[in-house]
mmCIF file with all atom_site columns, C-alpha atoms in Angstrom:
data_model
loop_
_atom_site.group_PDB
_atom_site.id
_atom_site.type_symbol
_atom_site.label_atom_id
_atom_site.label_alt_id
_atom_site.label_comp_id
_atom_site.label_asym_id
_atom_site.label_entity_id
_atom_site.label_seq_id
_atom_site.pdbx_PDB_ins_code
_atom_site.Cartn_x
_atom_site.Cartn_y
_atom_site.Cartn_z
_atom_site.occupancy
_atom_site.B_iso_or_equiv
_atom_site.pdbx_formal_charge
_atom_site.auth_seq_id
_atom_site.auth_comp_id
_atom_site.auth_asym_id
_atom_site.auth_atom_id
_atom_site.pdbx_PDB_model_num
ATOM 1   C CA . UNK A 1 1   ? -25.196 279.822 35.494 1.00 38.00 ? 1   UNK A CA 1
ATOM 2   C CA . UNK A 1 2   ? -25.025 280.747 39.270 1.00 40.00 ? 2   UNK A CA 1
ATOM 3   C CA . UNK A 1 3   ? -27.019 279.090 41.618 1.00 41.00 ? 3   UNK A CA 1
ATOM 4   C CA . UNK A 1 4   ? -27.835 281.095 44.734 1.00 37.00 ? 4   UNK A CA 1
ATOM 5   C CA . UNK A 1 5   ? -30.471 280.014 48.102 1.00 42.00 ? 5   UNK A CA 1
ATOM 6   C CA . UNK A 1 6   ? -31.959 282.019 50.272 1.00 40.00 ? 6   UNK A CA 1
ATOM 7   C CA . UNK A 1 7   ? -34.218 281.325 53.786 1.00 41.00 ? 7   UNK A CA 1
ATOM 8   C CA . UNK A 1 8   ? -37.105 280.492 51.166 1.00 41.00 ? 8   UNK A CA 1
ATOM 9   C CA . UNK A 1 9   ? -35.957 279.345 47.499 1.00 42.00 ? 9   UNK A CA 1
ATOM 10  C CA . UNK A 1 10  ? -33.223 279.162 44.964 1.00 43.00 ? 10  UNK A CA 1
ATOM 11  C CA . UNK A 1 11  ? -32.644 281.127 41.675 1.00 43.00 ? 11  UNK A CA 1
ATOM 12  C CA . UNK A 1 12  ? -30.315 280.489 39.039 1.00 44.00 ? 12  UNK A CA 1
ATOM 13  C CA . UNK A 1 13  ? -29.241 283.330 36.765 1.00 42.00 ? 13  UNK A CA 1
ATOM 14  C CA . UNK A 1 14  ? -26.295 284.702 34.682 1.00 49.00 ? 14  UNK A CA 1
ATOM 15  C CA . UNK A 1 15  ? -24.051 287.299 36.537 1.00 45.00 ? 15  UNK A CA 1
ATOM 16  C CA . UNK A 1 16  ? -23.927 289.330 33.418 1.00 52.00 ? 16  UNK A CA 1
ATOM 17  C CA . UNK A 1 17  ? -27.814 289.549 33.720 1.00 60.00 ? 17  UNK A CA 1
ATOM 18  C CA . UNK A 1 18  ? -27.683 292.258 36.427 1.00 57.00 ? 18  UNK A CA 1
ATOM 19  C CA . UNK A 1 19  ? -25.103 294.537 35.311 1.00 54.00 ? 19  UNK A CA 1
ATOM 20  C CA . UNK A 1 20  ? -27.087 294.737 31.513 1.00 57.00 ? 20  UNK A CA 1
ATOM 21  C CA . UNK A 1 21  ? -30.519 295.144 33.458 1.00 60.00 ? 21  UNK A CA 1
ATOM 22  C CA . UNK A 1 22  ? -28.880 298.184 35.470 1.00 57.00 ? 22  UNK A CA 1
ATOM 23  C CA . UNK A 1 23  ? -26.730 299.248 32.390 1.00 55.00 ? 23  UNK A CA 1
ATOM 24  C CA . UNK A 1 24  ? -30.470 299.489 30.424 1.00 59.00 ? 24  UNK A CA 1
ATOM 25  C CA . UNK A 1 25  ? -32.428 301.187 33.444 1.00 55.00 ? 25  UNK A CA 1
ATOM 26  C CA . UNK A 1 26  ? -29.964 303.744 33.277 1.00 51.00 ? 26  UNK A CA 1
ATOM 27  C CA . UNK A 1 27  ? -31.132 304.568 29.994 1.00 52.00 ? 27  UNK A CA 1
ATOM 28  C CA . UNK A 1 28  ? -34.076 303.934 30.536 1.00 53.00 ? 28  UNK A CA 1
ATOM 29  C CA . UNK A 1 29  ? -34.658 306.894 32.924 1.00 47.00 ? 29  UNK A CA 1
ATOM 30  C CA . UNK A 1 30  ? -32.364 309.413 31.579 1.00 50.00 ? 30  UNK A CA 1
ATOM 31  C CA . UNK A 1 31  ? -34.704 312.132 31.692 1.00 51.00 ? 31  UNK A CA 1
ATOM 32  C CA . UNK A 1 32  ? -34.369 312.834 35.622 1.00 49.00 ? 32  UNK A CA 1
ATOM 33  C CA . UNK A 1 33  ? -38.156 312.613 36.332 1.00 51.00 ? 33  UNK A CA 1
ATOM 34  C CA . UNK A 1 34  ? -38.729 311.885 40.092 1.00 54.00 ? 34  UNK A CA 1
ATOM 35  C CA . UNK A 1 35  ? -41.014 308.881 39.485 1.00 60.00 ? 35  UNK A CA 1
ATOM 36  C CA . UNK A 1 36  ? -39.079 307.107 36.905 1.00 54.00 ? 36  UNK A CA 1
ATOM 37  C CA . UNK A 1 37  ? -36.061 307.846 39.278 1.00 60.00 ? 37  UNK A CA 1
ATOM 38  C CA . UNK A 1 38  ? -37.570 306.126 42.319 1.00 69.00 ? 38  UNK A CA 1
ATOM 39  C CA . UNK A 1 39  ? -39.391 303.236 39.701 1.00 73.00 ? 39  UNK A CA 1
ATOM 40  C CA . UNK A 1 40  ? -36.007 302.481 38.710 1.00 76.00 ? 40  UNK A CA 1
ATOM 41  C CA . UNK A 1 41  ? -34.346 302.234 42.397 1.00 81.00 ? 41  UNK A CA 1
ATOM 42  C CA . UNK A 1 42  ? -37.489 300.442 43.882 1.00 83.00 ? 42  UNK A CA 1
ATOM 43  C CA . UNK A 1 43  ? -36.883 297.849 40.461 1.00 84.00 ? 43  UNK A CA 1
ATOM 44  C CA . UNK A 1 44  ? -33.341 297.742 41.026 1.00 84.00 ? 44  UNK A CA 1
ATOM 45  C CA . UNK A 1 45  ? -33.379 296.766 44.307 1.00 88.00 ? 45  UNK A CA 1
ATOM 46  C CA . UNK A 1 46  ? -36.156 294.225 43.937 1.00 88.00 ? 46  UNK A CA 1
ATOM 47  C CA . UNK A 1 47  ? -33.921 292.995 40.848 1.00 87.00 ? 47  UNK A CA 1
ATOM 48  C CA . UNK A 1 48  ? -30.835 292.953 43.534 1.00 88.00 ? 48  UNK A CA 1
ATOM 49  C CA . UNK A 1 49  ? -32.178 291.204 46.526 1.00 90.00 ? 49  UNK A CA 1
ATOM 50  C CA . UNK A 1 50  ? -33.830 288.327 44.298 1.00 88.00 ? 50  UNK A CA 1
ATOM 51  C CA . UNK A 1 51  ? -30.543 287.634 42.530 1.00 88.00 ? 51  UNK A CA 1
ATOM 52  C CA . UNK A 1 52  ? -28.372 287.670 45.159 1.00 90.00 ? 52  UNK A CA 1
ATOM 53  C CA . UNK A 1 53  ? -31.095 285.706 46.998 1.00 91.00 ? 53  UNK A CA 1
ATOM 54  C CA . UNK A 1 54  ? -30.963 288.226 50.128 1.00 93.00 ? 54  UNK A CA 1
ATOM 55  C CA . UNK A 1 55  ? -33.429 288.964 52.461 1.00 94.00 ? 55  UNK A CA 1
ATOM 56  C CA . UNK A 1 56  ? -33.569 292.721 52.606 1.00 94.00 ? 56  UNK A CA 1
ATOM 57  C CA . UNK A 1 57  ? -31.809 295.152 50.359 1.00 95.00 ? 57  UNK A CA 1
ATOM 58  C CA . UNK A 1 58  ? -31.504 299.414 51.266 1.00 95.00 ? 58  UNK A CA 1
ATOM 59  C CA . UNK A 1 59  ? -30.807 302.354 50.256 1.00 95.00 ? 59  UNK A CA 1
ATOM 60  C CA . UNK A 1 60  ? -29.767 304.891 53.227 1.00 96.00 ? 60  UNK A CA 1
ATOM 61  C CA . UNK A 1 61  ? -28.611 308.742 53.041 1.00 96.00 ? 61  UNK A CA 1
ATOM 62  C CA . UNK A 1 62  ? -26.192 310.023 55.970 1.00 97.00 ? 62  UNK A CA 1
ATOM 63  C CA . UNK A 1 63  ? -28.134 313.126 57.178 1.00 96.00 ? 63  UNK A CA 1
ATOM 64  C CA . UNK A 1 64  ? -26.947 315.193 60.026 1.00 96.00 ? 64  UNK A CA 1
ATOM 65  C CA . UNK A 1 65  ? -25.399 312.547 61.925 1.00 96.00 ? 65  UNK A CA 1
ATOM 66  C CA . UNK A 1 66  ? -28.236 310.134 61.372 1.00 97.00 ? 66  UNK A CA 1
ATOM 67  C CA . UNK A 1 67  ? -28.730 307.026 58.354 1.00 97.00 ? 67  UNK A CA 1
ATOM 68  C CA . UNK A 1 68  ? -32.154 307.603 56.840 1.00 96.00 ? 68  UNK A CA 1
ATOM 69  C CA . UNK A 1 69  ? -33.940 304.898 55.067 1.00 95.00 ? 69  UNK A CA 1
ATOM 70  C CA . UNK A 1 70  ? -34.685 306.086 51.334 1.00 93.00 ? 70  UNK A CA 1
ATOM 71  C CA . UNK A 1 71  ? -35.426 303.029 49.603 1.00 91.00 ? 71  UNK A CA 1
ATOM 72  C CA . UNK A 1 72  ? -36.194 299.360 51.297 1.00 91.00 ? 72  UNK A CA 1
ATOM 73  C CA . UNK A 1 73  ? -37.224 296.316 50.036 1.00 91.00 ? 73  UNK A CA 1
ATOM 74  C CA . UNK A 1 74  ? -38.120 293.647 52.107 1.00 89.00 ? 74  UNK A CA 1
ATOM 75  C CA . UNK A 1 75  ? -40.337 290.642 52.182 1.00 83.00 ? 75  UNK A CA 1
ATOM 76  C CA . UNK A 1 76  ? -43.702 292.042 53.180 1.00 82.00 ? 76  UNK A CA 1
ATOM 77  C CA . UNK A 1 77  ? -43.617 289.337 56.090 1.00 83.00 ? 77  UNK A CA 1
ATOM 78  C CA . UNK A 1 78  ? -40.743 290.104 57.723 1.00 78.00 ? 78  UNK A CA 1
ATOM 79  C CA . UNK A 1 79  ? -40.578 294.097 57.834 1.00 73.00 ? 79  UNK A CA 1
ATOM 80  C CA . UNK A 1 80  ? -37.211 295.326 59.910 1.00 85.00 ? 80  UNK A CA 1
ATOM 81  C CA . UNK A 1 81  ? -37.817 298.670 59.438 1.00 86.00 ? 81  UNK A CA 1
ATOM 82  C CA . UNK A 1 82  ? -39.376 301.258 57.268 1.00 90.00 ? 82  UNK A CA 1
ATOM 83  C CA . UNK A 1 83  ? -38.771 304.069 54.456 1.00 92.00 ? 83  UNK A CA 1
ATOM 84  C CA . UNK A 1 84  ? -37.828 307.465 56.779 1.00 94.00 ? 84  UNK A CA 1
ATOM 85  C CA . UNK A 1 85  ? -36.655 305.541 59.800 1.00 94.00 ? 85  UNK A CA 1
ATOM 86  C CA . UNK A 1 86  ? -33.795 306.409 60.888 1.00 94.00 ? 86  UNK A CA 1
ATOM 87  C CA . UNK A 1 87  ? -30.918 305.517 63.389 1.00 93.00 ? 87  UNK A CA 1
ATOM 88  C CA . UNK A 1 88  ? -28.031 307.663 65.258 1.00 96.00 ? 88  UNK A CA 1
ATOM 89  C CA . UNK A 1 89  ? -25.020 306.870 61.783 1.00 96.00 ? 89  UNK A CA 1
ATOM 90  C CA . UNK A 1 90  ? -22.153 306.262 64.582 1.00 94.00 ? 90  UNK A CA 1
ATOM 91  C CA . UNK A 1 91  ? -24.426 303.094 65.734 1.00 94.00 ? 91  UNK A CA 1
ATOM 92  C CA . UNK A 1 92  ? -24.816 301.666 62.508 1.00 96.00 ? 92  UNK A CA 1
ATOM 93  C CA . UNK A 1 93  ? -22.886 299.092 60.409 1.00 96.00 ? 93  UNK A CA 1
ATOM 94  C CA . UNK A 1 94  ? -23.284 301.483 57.328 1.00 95.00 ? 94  UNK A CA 1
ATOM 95  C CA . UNK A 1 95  ? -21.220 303.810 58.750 1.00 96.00 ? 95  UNK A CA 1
ATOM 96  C CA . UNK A 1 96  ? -18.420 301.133 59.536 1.00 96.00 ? 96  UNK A CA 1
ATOM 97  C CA . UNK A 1 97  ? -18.086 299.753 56.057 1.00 96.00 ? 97  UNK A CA 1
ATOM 98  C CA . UNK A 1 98  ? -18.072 303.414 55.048 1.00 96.00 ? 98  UNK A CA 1
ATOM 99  C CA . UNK A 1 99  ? -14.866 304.218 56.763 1.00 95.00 ? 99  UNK A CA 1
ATOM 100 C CA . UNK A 1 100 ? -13.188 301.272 56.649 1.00 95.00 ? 100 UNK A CA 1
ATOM 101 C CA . UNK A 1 101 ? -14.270 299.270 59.822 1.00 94.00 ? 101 UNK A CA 1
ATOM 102 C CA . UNK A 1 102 ? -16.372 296.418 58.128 1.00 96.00 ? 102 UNK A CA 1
ATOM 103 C CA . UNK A 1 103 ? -16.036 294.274 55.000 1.00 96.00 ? 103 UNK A CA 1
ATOM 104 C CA . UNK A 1 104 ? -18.288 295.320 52.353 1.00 97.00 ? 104 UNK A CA 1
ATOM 105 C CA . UNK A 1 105 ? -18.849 291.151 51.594 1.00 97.00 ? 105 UNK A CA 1
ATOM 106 C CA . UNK A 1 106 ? -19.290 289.168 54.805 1.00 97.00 ? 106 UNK A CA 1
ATOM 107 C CA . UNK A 1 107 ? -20.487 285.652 53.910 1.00 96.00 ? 107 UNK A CA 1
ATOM 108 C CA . UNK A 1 108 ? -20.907 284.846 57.598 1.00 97.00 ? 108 UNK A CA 1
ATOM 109 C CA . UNK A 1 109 ? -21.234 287.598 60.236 1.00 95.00 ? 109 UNK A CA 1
ATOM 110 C CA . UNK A 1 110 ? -20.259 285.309 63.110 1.00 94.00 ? 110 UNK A CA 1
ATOM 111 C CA . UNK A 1 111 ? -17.116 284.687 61.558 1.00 94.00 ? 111 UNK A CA 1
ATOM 112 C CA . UNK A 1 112 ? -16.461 288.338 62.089 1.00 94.00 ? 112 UNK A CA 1
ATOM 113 C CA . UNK A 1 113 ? -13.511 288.839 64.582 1.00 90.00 ? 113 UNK A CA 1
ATOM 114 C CA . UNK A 1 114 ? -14.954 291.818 65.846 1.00 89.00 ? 114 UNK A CA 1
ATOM 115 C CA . UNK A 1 115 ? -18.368 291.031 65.739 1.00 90.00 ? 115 UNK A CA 1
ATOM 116 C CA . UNK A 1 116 ? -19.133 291.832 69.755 1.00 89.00 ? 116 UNK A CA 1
ATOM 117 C CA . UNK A 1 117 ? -18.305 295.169 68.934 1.00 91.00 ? 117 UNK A CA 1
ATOM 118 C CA . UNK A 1 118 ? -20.265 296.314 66.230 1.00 92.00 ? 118 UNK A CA 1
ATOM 119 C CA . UNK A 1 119 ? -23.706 297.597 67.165 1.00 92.00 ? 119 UNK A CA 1
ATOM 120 C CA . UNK A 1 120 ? -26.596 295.327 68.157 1.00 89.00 ? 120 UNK A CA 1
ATOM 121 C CA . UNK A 1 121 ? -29.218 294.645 66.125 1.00 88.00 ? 121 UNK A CA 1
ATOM 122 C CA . UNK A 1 122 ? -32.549 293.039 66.686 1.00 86.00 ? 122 UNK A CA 1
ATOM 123 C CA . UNK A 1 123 ? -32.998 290.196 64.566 1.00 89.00 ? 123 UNK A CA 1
ATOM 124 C CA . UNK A 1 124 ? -29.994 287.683 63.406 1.00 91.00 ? 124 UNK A CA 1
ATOM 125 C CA . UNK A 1 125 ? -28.055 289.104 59.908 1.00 94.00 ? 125 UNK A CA 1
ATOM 126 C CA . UNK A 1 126 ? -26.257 286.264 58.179 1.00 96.00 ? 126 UNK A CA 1
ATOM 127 C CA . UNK A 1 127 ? -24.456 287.364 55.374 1.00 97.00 ? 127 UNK A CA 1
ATOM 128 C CA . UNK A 1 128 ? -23.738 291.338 55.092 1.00 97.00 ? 128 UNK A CA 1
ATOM 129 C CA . UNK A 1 129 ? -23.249 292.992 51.834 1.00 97.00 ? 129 UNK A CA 1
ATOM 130 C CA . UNK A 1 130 ? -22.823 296.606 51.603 1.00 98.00 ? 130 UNK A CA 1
ATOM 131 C CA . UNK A 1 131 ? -21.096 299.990 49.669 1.00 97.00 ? 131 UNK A CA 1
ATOM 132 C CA . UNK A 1 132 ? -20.821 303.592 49.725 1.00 97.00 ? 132 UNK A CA 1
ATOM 133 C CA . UNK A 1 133 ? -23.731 305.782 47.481 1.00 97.00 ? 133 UNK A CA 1
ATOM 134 C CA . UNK A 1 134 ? -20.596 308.054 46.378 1.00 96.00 ? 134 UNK A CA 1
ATOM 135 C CA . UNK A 1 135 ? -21.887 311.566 44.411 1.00 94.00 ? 135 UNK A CA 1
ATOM 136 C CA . UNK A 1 136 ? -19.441 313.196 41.882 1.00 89.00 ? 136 UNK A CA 1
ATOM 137 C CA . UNK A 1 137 ? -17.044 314.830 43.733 1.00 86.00 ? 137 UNK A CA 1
ATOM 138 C CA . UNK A 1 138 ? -16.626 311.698 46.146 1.00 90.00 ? 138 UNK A CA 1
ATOM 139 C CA . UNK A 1 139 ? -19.230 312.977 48.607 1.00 93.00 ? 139 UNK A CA 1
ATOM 140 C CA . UNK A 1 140 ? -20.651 310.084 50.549 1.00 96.00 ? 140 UNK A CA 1
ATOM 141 C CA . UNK A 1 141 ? -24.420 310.198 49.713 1.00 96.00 ? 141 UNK A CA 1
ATOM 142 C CA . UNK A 1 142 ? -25.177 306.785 52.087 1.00 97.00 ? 142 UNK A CA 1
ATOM 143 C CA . UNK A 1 143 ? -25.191 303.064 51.555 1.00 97.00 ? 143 UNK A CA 1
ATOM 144 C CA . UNK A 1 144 ? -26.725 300.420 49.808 1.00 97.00 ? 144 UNK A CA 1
ATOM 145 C CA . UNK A 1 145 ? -26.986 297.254 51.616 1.00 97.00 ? 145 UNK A CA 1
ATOM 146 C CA . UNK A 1 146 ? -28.220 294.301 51.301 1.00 96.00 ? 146 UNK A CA 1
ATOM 147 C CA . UNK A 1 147 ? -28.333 290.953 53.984 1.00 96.00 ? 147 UNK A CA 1
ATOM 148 C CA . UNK A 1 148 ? -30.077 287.970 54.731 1.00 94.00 ? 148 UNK A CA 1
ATOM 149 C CA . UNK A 1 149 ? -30.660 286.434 58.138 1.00 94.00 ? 149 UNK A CA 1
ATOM 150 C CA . UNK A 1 150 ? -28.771 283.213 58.338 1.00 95.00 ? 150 UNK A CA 1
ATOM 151 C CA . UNK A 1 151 ? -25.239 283.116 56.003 1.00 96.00 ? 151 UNK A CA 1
ATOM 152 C CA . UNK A 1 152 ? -25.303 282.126 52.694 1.00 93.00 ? 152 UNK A CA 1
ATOM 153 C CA . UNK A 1 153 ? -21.583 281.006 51.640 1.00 92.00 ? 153 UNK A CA 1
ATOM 154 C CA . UNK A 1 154 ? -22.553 281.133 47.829 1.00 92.00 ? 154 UNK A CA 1
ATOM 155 C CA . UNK A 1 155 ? -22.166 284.857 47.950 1.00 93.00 ? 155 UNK A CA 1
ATOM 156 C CA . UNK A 1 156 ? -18.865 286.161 46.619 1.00 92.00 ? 156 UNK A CA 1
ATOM 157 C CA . UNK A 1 157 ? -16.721 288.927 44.808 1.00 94.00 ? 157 UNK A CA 1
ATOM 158 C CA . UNK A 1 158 ? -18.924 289.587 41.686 1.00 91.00 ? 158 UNK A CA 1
ATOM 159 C CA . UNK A 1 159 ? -22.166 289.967 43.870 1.00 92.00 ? 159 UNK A CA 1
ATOM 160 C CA . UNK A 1 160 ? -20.439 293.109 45.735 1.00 94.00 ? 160 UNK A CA 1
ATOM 161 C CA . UNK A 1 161 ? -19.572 294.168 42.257 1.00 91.00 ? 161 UNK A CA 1
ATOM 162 C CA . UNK A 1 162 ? -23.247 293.605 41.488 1.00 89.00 ? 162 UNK A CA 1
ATOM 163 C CA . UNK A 1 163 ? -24.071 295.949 44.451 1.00 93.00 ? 163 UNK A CA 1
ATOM 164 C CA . UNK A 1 164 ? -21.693 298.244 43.261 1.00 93.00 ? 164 UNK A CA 1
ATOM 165 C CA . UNK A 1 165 ? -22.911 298.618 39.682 1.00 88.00 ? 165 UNK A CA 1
ATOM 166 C CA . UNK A 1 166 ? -26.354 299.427 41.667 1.00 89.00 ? 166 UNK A CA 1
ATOM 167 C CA . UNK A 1 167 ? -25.100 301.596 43.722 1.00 93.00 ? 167 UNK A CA 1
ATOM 168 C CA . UNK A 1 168 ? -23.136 303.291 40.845 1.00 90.00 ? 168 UNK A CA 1
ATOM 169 C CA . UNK A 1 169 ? -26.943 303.588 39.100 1.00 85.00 ? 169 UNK A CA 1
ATOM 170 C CA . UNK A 1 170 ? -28.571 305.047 42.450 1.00 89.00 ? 170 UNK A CA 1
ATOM 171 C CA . UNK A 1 171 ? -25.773 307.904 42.461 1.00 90.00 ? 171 UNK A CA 1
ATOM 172 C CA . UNK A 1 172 ? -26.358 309.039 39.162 1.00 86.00 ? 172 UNK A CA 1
ATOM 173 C CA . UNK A 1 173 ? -30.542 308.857 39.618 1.00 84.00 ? 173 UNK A CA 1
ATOM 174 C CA . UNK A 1 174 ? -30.049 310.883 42.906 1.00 86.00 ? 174 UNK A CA 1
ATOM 175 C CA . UNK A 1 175 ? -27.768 313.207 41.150 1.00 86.00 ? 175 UNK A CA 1
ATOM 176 C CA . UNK A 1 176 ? -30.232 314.030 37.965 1.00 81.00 ? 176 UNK A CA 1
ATOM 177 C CA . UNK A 1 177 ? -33.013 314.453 40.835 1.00 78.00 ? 177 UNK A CA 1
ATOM 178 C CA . UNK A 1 178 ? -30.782 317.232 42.780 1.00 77.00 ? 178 UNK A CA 1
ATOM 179 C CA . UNK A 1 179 ? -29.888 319.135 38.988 1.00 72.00 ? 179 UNK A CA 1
ATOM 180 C CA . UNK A 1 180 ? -30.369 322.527 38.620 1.00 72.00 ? 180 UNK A CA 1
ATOM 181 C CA . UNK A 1 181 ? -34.084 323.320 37.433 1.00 63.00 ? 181 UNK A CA 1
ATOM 182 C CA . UNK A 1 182 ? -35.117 320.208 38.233 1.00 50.00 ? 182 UNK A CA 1
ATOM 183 C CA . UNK A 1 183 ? -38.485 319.752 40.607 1.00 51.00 ? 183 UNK A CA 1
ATOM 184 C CA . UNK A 1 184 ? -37.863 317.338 43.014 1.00 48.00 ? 184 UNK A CA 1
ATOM 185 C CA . UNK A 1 185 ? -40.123 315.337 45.388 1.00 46.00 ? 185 UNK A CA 1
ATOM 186 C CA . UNK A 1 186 ? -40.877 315.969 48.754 1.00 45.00 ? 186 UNK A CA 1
ATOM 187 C CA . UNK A 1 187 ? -38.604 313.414 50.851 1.00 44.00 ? 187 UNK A CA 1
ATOM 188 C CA . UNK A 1 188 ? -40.243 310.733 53.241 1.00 42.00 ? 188 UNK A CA 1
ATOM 189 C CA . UNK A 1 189 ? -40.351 311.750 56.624 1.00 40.00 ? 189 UNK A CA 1
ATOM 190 C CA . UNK A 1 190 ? -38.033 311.512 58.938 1.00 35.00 ? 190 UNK A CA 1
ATOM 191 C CA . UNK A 1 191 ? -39.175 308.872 61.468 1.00 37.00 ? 191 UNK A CA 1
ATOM 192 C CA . UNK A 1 192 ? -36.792 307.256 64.886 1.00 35.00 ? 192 UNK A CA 1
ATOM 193 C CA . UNK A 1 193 ? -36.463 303.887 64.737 1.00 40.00 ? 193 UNK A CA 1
ATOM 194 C CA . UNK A 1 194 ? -34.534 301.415 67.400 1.00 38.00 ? 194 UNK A CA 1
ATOM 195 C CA . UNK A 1 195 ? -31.435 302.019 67.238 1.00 36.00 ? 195 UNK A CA 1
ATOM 196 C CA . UNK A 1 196 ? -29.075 299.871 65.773 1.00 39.00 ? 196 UNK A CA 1
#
């Protein structure tokens, strides 16, 4: 068992316990219907960020030069930002791990031999966790991240692989919701948030 601690508690859990709840919430929502879709990412990344003990997990989709905020979980306490906000993609770290810039698993951020360079956010991130959304045909859909705000040196290979697995669930749930025939949702706005 894997013991992980975040700014507020501890959790202890089996590795393999992720991957078989995302393996069986694939199943579970094979139909394509919009609000089993978006149950299953909002569990997911609940799921995620309390595993991997992290403060904030997203979802974000790359739209016409912008990262737009699909799907966020957060502690209600300590909101950063907000389902349709959105920030210019070229000032973003998403867009760095995306092509190639960033690590997708930084424990610590200040470790980061670069880190004066990459865009300035406005509240501390600790330990950075993040991987592409790729659709069939390897089109880059957006991220999923996850960090928390101080480092948390616990976090290692198999937790990006647990991000990945998620991320590999999010691509096919945005891919049944964008099938022919099917009815989808209108998307949340599109809202500017500060840029970073």
């Amino acid at each position: 068992m894997a013991k992980y601690h975040s700014d507020d508690h501890q959790h202890e859990f089996n590795p393999a316990d992720l991957s078989v709840r995302v393996s069986e919430m694939l199943v579970a929502t094979a139909d394509g219907s919009d609000e089993l879709i978006n149950s299953a990412v909002s569990k997911m990344l609940l799921l995620l960020r309390q595993r991997l003990a992290m403060a904030v997990v997203f979802v974000s989709e790359f739209v016409d030069g912008r990262r737009v905020f699909r799907y966020v979980d957060a502690p209600a306490d300590r909101p950063v930002f907000a389902v349709g906000n959105s920030h210019p993609l070229e000032q973003t770290w998403c867009q760095r791990v995306v092509d190639g810039r960033l690590p997708q698993l930084v424990p610590d951020t200040r470790k980061l031999p670069d880190r004066a360079s990459l865009p300035a956010v406005p509240f501390d991130i600790g330990t950075y966790l993040s991987t592409p959304v790729m659709l069939s045909g390897g089109r880059v859909y957006g991220t999923l991240c996850c960090f928390c705000f101080t480092p948390n040196m616990d976090i290692r290979q198999r937790d990006l692989r647990n991000l990945q697995s998620v991320a590999l669930l999010i691509a096919k749930k945005i891919e049944l919701s964008q099938a022919p025939g099917h009815a989808p949702t209108e998307p949340a706005p599109l809202t500017l948030a500060p840029k970073w």
